[in-house]
C-alpha positions as YAML, in Angstrom:
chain: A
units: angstrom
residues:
- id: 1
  name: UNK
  ca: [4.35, -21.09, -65.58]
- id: 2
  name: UNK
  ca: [5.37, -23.86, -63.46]
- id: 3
  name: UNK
  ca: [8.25, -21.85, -62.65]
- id: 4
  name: UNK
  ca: [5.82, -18.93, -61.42]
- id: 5
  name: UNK
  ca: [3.90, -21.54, -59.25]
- id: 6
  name: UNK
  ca: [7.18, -23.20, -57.32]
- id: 7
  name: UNK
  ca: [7.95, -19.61, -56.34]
- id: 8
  name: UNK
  ca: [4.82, -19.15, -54.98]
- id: 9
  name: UNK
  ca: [4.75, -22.33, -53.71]
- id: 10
  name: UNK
  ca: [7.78, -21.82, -51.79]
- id: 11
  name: UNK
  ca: [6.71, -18.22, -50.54]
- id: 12
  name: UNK
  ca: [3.49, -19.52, -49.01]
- id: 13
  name: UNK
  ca: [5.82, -22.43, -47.15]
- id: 14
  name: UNK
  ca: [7.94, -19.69, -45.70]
- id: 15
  name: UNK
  ca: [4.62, -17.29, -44.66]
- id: 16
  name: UNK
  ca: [3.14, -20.41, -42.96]
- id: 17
  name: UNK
  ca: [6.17, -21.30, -41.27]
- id: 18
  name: UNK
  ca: [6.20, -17.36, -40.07]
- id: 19
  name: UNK
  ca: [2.63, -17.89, -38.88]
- id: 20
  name: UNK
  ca: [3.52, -21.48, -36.97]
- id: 21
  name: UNK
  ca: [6.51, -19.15, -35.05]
- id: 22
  name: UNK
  ca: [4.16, -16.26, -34.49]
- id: 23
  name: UNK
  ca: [1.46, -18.77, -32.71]
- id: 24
  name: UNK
  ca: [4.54, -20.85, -30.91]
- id: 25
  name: UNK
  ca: [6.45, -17.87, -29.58]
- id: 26
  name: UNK
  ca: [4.44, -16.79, -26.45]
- id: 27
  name: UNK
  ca: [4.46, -20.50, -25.79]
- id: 28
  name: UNK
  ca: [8.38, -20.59, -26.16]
- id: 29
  name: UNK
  ca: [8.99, -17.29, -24.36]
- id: 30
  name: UNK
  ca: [7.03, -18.54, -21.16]
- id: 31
  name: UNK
  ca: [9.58, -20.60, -19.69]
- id: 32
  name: UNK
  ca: [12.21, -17.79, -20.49]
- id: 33
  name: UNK
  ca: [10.38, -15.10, -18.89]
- id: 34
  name: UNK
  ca: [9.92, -17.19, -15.83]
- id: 35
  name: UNK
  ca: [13.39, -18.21, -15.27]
- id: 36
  name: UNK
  ca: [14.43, -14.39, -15.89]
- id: 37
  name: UNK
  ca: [11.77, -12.63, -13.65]
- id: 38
  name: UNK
  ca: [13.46, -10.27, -11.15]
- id: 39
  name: UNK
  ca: [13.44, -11.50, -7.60]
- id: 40
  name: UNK
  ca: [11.20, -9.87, -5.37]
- id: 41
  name: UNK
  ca: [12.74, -6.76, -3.26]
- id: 42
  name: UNK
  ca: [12.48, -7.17, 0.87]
- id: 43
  name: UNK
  ca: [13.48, -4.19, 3.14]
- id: 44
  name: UNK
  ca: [14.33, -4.90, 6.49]
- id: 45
  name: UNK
  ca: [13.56, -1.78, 8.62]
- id: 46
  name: UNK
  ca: [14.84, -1.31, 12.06]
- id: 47
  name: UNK
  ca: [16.87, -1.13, 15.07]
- id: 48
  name: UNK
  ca: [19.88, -3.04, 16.64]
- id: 49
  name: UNK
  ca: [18.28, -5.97, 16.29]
- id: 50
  name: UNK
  ca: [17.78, -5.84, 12.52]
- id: 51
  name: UNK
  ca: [20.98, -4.33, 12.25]
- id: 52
  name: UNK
  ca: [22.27, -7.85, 13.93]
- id: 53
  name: UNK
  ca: [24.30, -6.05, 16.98]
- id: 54
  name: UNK
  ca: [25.94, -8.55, 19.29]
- id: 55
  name: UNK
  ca: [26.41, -11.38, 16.64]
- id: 56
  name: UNK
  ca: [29.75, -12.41, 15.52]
- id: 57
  name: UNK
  ca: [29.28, -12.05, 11.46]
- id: 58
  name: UNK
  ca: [25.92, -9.69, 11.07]
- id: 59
  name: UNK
  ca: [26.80, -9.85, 7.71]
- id: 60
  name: UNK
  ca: [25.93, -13.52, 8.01]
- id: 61
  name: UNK
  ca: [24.57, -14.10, 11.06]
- id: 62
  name: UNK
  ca: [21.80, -11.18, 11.29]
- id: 63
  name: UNK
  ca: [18.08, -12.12, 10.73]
- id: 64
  name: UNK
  ca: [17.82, -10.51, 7.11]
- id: 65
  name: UNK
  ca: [20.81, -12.23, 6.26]
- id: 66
  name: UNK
  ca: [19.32, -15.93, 7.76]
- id: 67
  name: UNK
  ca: [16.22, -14.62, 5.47]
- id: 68
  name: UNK
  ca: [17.46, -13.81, 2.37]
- id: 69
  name: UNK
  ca: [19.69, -17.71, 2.73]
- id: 70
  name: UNK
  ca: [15.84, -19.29, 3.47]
- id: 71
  name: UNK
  ca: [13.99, -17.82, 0.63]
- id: 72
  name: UNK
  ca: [16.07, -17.93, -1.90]
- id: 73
  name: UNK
  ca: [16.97, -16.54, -5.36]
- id: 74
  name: UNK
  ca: [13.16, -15.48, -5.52]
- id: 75
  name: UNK
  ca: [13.93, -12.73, -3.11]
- id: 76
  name: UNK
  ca: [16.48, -10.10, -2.78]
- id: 77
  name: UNK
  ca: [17.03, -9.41, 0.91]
- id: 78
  name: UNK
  ca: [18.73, -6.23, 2.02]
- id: 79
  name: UNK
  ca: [19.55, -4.98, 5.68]
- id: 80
  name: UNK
  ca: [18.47, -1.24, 6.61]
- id: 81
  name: UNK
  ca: [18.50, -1.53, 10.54]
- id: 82
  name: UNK
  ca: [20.01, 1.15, 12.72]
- id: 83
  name: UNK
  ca: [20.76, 0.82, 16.13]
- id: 84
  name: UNK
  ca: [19.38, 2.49, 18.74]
- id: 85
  name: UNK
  ca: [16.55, 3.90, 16.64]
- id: 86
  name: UNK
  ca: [12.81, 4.18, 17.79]
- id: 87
  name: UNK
  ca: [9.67, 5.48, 15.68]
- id: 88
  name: UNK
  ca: [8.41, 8.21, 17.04]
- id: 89
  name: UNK
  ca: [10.22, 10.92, 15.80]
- id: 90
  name: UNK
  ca: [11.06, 12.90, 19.36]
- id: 91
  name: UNK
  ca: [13.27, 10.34, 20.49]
- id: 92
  name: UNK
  ca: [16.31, 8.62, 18.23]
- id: 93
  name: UNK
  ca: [14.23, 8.44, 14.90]
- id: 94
  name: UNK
  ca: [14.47, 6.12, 12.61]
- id: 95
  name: UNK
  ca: [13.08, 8.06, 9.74]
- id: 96
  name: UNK
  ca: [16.08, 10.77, 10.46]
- id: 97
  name: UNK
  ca: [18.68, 8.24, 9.35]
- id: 98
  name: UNK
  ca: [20.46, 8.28, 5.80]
- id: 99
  name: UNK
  ca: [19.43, 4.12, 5.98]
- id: 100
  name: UNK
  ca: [15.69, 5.08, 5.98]
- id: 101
  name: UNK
  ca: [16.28, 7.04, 2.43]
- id: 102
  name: UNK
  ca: [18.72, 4.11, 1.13]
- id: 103
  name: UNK
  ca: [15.34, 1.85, 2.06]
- id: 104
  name: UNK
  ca: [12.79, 4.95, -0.22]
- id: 105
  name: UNK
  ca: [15.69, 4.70, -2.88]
- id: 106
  name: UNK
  ca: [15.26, 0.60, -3.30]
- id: 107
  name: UNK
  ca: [11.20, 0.96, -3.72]
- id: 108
  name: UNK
  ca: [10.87, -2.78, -2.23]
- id: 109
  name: UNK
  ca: [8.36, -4.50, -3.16]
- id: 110
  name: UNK
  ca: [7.68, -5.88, 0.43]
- id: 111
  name: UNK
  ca: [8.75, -4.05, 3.41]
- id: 112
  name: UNK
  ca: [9.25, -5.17, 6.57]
- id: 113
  name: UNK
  ca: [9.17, -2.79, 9.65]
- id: 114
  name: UNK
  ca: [10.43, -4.10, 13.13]
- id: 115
  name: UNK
  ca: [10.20, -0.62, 15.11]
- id: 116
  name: UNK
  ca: [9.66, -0.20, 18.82]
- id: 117
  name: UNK
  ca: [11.77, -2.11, 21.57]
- id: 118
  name: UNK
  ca: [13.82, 1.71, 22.03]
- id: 119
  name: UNK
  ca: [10.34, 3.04, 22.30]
- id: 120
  name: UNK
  ca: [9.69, 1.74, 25.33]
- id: 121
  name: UNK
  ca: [12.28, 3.45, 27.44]
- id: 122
  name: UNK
  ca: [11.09, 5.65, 29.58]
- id: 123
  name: UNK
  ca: [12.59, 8.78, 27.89]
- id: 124
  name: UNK
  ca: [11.12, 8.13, 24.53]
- id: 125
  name: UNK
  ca: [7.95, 6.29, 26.02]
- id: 126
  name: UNK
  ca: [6.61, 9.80, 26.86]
- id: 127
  name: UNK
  ca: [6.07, 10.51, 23.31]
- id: 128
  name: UNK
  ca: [3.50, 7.47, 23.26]
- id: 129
  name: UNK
  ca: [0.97, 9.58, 21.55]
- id: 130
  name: UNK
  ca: [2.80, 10.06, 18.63]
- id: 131
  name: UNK
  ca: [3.62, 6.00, 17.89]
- id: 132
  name: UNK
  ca: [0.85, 5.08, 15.66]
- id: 133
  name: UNK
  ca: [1.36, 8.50, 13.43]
- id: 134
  name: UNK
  ca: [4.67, 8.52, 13.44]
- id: 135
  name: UNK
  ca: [4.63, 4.45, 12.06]
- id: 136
  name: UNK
  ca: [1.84, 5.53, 9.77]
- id: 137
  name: UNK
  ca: [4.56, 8.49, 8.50]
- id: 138
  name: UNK
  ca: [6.68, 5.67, 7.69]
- id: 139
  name: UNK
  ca: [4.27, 3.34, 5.57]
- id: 140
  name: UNK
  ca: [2.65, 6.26, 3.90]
- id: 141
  name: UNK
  ca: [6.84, 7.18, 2.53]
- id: 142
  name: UNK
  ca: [7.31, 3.45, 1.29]
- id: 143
  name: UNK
  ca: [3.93, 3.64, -0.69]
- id: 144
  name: UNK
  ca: [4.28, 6.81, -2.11]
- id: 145
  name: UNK
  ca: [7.63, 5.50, -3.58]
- id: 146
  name: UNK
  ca: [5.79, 2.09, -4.82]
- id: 147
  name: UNK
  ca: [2.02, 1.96, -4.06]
- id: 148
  name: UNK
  ca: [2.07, -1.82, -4.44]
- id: 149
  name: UNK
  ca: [4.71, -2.52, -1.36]
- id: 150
  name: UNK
  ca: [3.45, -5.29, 0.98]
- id: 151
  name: UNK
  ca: [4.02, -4.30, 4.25]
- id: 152
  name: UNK
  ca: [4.50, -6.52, 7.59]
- id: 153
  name: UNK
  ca: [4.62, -5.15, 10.45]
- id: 154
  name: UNK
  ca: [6.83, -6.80, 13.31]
- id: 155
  name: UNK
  ca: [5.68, -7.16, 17.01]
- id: 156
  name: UNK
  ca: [9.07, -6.64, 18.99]
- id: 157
  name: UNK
  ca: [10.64, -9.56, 20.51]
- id: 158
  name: UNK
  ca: [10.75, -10.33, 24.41]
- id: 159
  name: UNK
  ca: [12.35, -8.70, 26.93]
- id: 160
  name: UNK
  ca: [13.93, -10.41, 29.70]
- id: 161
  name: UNK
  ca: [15.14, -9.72, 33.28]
- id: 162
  name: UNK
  ca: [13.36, -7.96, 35.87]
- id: 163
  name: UNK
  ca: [15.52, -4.92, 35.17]
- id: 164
  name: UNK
  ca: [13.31, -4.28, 31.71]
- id: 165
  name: UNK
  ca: [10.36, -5.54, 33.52]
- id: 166
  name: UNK
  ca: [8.21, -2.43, 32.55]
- id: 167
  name: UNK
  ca: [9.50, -2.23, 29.39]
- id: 168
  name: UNK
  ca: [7.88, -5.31, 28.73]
- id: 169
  name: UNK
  ca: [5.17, -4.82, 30.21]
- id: 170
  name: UNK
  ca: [4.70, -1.64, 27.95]
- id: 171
  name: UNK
  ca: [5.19, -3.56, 24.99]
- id: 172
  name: UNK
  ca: [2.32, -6.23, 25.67]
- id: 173
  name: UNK
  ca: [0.11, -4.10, 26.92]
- id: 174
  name: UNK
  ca: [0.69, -0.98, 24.94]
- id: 175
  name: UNK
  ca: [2.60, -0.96, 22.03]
- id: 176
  name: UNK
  ca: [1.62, -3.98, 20.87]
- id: 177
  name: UNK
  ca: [-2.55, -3.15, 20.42]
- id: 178
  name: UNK
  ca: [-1.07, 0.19, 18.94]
- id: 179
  name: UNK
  ca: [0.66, -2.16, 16.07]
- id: 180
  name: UNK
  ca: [-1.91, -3.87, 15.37]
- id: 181
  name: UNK
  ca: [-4.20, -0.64, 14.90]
- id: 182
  name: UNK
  ca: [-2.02, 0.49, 12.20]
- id: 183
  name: UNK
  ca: [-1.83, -2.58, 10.54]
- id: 184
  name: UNK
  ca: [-5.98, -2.21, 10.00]
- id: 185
  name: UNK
  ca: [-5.18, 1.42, 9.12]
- id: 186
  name: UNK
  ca: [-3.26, 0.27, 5.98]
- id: 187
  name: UNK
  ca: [-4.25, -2.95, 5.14]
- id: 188
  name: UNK
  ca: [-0.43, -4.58, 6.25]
- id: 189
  name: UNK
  ca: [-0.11, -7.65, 8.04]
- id: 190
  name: UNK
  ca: [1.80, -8.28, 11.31]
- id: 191
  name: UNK
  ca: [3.70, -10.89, 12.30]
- id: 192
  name: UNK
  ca: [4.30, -12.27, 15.78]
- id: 193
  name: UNK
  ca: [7.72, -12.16, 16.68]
- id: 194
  name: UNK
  ca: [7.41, -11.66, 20.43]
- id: 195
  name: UNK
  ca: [5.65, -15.35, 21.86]
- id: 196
  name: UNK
  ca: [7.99, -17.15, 19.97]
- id: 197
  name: UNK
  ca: [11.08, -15.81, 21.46]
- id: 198
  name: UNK
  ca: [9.52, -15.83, 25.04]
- id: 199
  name: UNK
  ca: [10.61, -18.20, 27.81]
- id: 200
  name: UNK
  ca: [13.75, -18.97, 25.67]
- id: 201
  name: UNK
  ca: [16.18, -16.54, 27.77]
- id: 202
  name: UNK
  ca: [19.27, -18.88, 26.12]
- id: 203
  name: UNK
  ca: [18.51, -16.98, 22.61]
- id: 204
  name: UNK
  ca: [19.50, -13.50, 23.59]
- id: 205
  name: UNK
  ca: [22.83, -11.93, 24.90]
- id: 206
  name: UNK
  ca: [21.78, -9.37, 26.97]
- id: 207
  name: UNK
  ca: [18.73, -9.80, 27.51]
- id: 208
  name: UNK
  ca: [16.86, -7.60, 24.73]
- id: 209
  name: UNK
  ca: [19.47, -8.43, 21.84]
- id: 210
  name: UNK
  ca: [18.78, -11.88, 19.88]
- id: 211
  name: UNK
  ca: [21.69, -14.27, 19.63]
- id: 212
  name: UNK
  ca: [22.60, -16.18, 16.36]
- id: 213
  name: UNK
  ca: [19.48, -19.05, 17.60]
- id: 214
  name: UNK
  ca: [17.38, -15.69, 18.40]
- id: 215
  name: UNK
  ca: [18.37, -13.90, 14.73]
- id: 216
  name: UNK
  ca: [17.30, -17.37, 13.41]
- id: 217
  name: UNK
  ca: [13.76, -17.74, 15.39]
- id: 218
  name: UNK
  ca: [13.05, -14.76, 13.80]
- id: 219
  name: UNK
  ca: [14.22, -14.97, 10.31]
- id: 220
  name: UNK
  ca: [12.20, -18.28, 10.43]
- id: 221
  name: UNK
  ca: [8.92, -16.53, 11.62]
- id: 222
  name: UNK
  ca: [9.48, -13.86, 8.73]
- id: 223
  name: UNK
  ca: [9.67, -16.81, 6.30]
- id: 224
  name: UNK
  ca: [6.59, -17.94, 7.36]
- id: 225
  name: UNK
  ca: [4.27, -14.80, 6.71]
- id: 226
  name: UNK
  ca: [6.08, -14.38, 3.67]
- id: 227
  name: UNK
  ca: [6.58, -17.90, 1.92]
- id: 228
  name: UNK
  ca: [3.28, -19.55, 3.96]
- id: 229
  name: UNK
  ca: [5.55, -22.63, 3.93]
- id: 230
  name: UNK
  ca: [6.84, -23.57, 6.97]
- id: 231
  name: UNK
  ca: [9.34, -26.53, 5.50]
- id: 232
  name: UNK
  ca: [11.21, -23.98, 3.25]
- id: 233
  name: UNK
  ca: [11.79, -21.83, 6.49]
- id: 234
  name: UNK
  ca: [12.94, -24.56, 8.54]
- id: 235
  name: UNK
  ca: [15.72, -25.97, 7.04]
...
């Protein structure tokens, strides 16, 4: 008999201590689950510019590169710029390119799309009327690949010298508003990339292409609307 009761003894220790791991293991597993989460996926659509043309290392030196080293192992950063590209499809599109599948194919979870400094040449600018579709083409084939993508759309950085003169005034007074339509269109945010980088003529090359303290200005404005925390992007 007392034989029969140490067994059972014994076999209701072990089921309790099987109950105290069951309640304990969503507490253990937390920390675990956070340290192993996958980082969060950031496309970086666009032209030269994204594509880092002009720099020295654009593997290192490009603004997704200067992005991905500000936010950190929390985000995966990857490069799909093209140069030369615009958005509306009539000119040099964007959305014709083998990098614009690669970017469908990675299903990011936040995209970001800096379209439209090519757009405002004169032989492209024709095909004005077809901007806000065309960018709305290109949203519309991010979401159908992951309806959850965050999008952020870029206004284009300055252009100097009185040689692009129209071009920039085109992009202020034009292309800009037209961004910022399609941003209300699909619920995306936009981020302000061209008053930072005016008046500072010393952070571009040729005039329209960012140096490394350009590539940097806007990586850092990126950060910003990403992170919210202007420290991180700073340093």
């Amino acid at each position: 008999y007392s034989l029969l009761m140490i067994n059972l003894s014994n076999r209701m220790k072990s089921e309790f201590m099987h109950f105290l791991l069951f309640l304990l293991f969503p507490v253990i597993s937390l920390p675990l689950m956070a340290q192993t989460a996958s980082p969060q996926k950031v496309a970086c659509v666009g032209n030269s510019i994204t594509a880092g043309v002009g720099l020295h290392d654009r593997n290192h030196d490009s603004y997704p590169m200067v992005l991905a080293q500000m936010l950190g192992k929390e985000y995966e950063v990857r490069n799909f710029g093209v140069s030369g590209r615009t958005m509306v499809q009539k000119g040099q599109s964007y959305m014709k390119e083998k990098a614009f599948e690669k970017a469908l194919d990675y299903r990011p979870d936040i995209l970001i799309v800096k379209l439209g400094t090519n757009d405002t040449n004169p032989p492209y600018w024709k095909y004005k009327n077809d901007y806000m579709n065309d960018m709305n083409i290109l949203i519309h084939a991010f979401k159908k690949r992951n309806p959850e993508v965050k999008v952020y759309l870029c206004y284009p950085v300055a252009i100097y010298s009185e040689r692009f003169r129209e071009r920039e005034e085109i992009l202020v007074n034009e292309l800009i508003p037209m961004i910022d339509k399609v941003a209300k269109q699909n619920d995306a945010e936009t981020i302000d990339l061209h008053t930072p980088t005016q008046d500072i003529p010393d952070a571009f090359f040729d005039n329209i292409h960012p140096n490394e303290k350009g590539a940097r200005i806007i990586a850092r404005e990126i950060c910003k609307a990403l992170t919210r925390n202007v420290t991180r992007c700073t340093e």
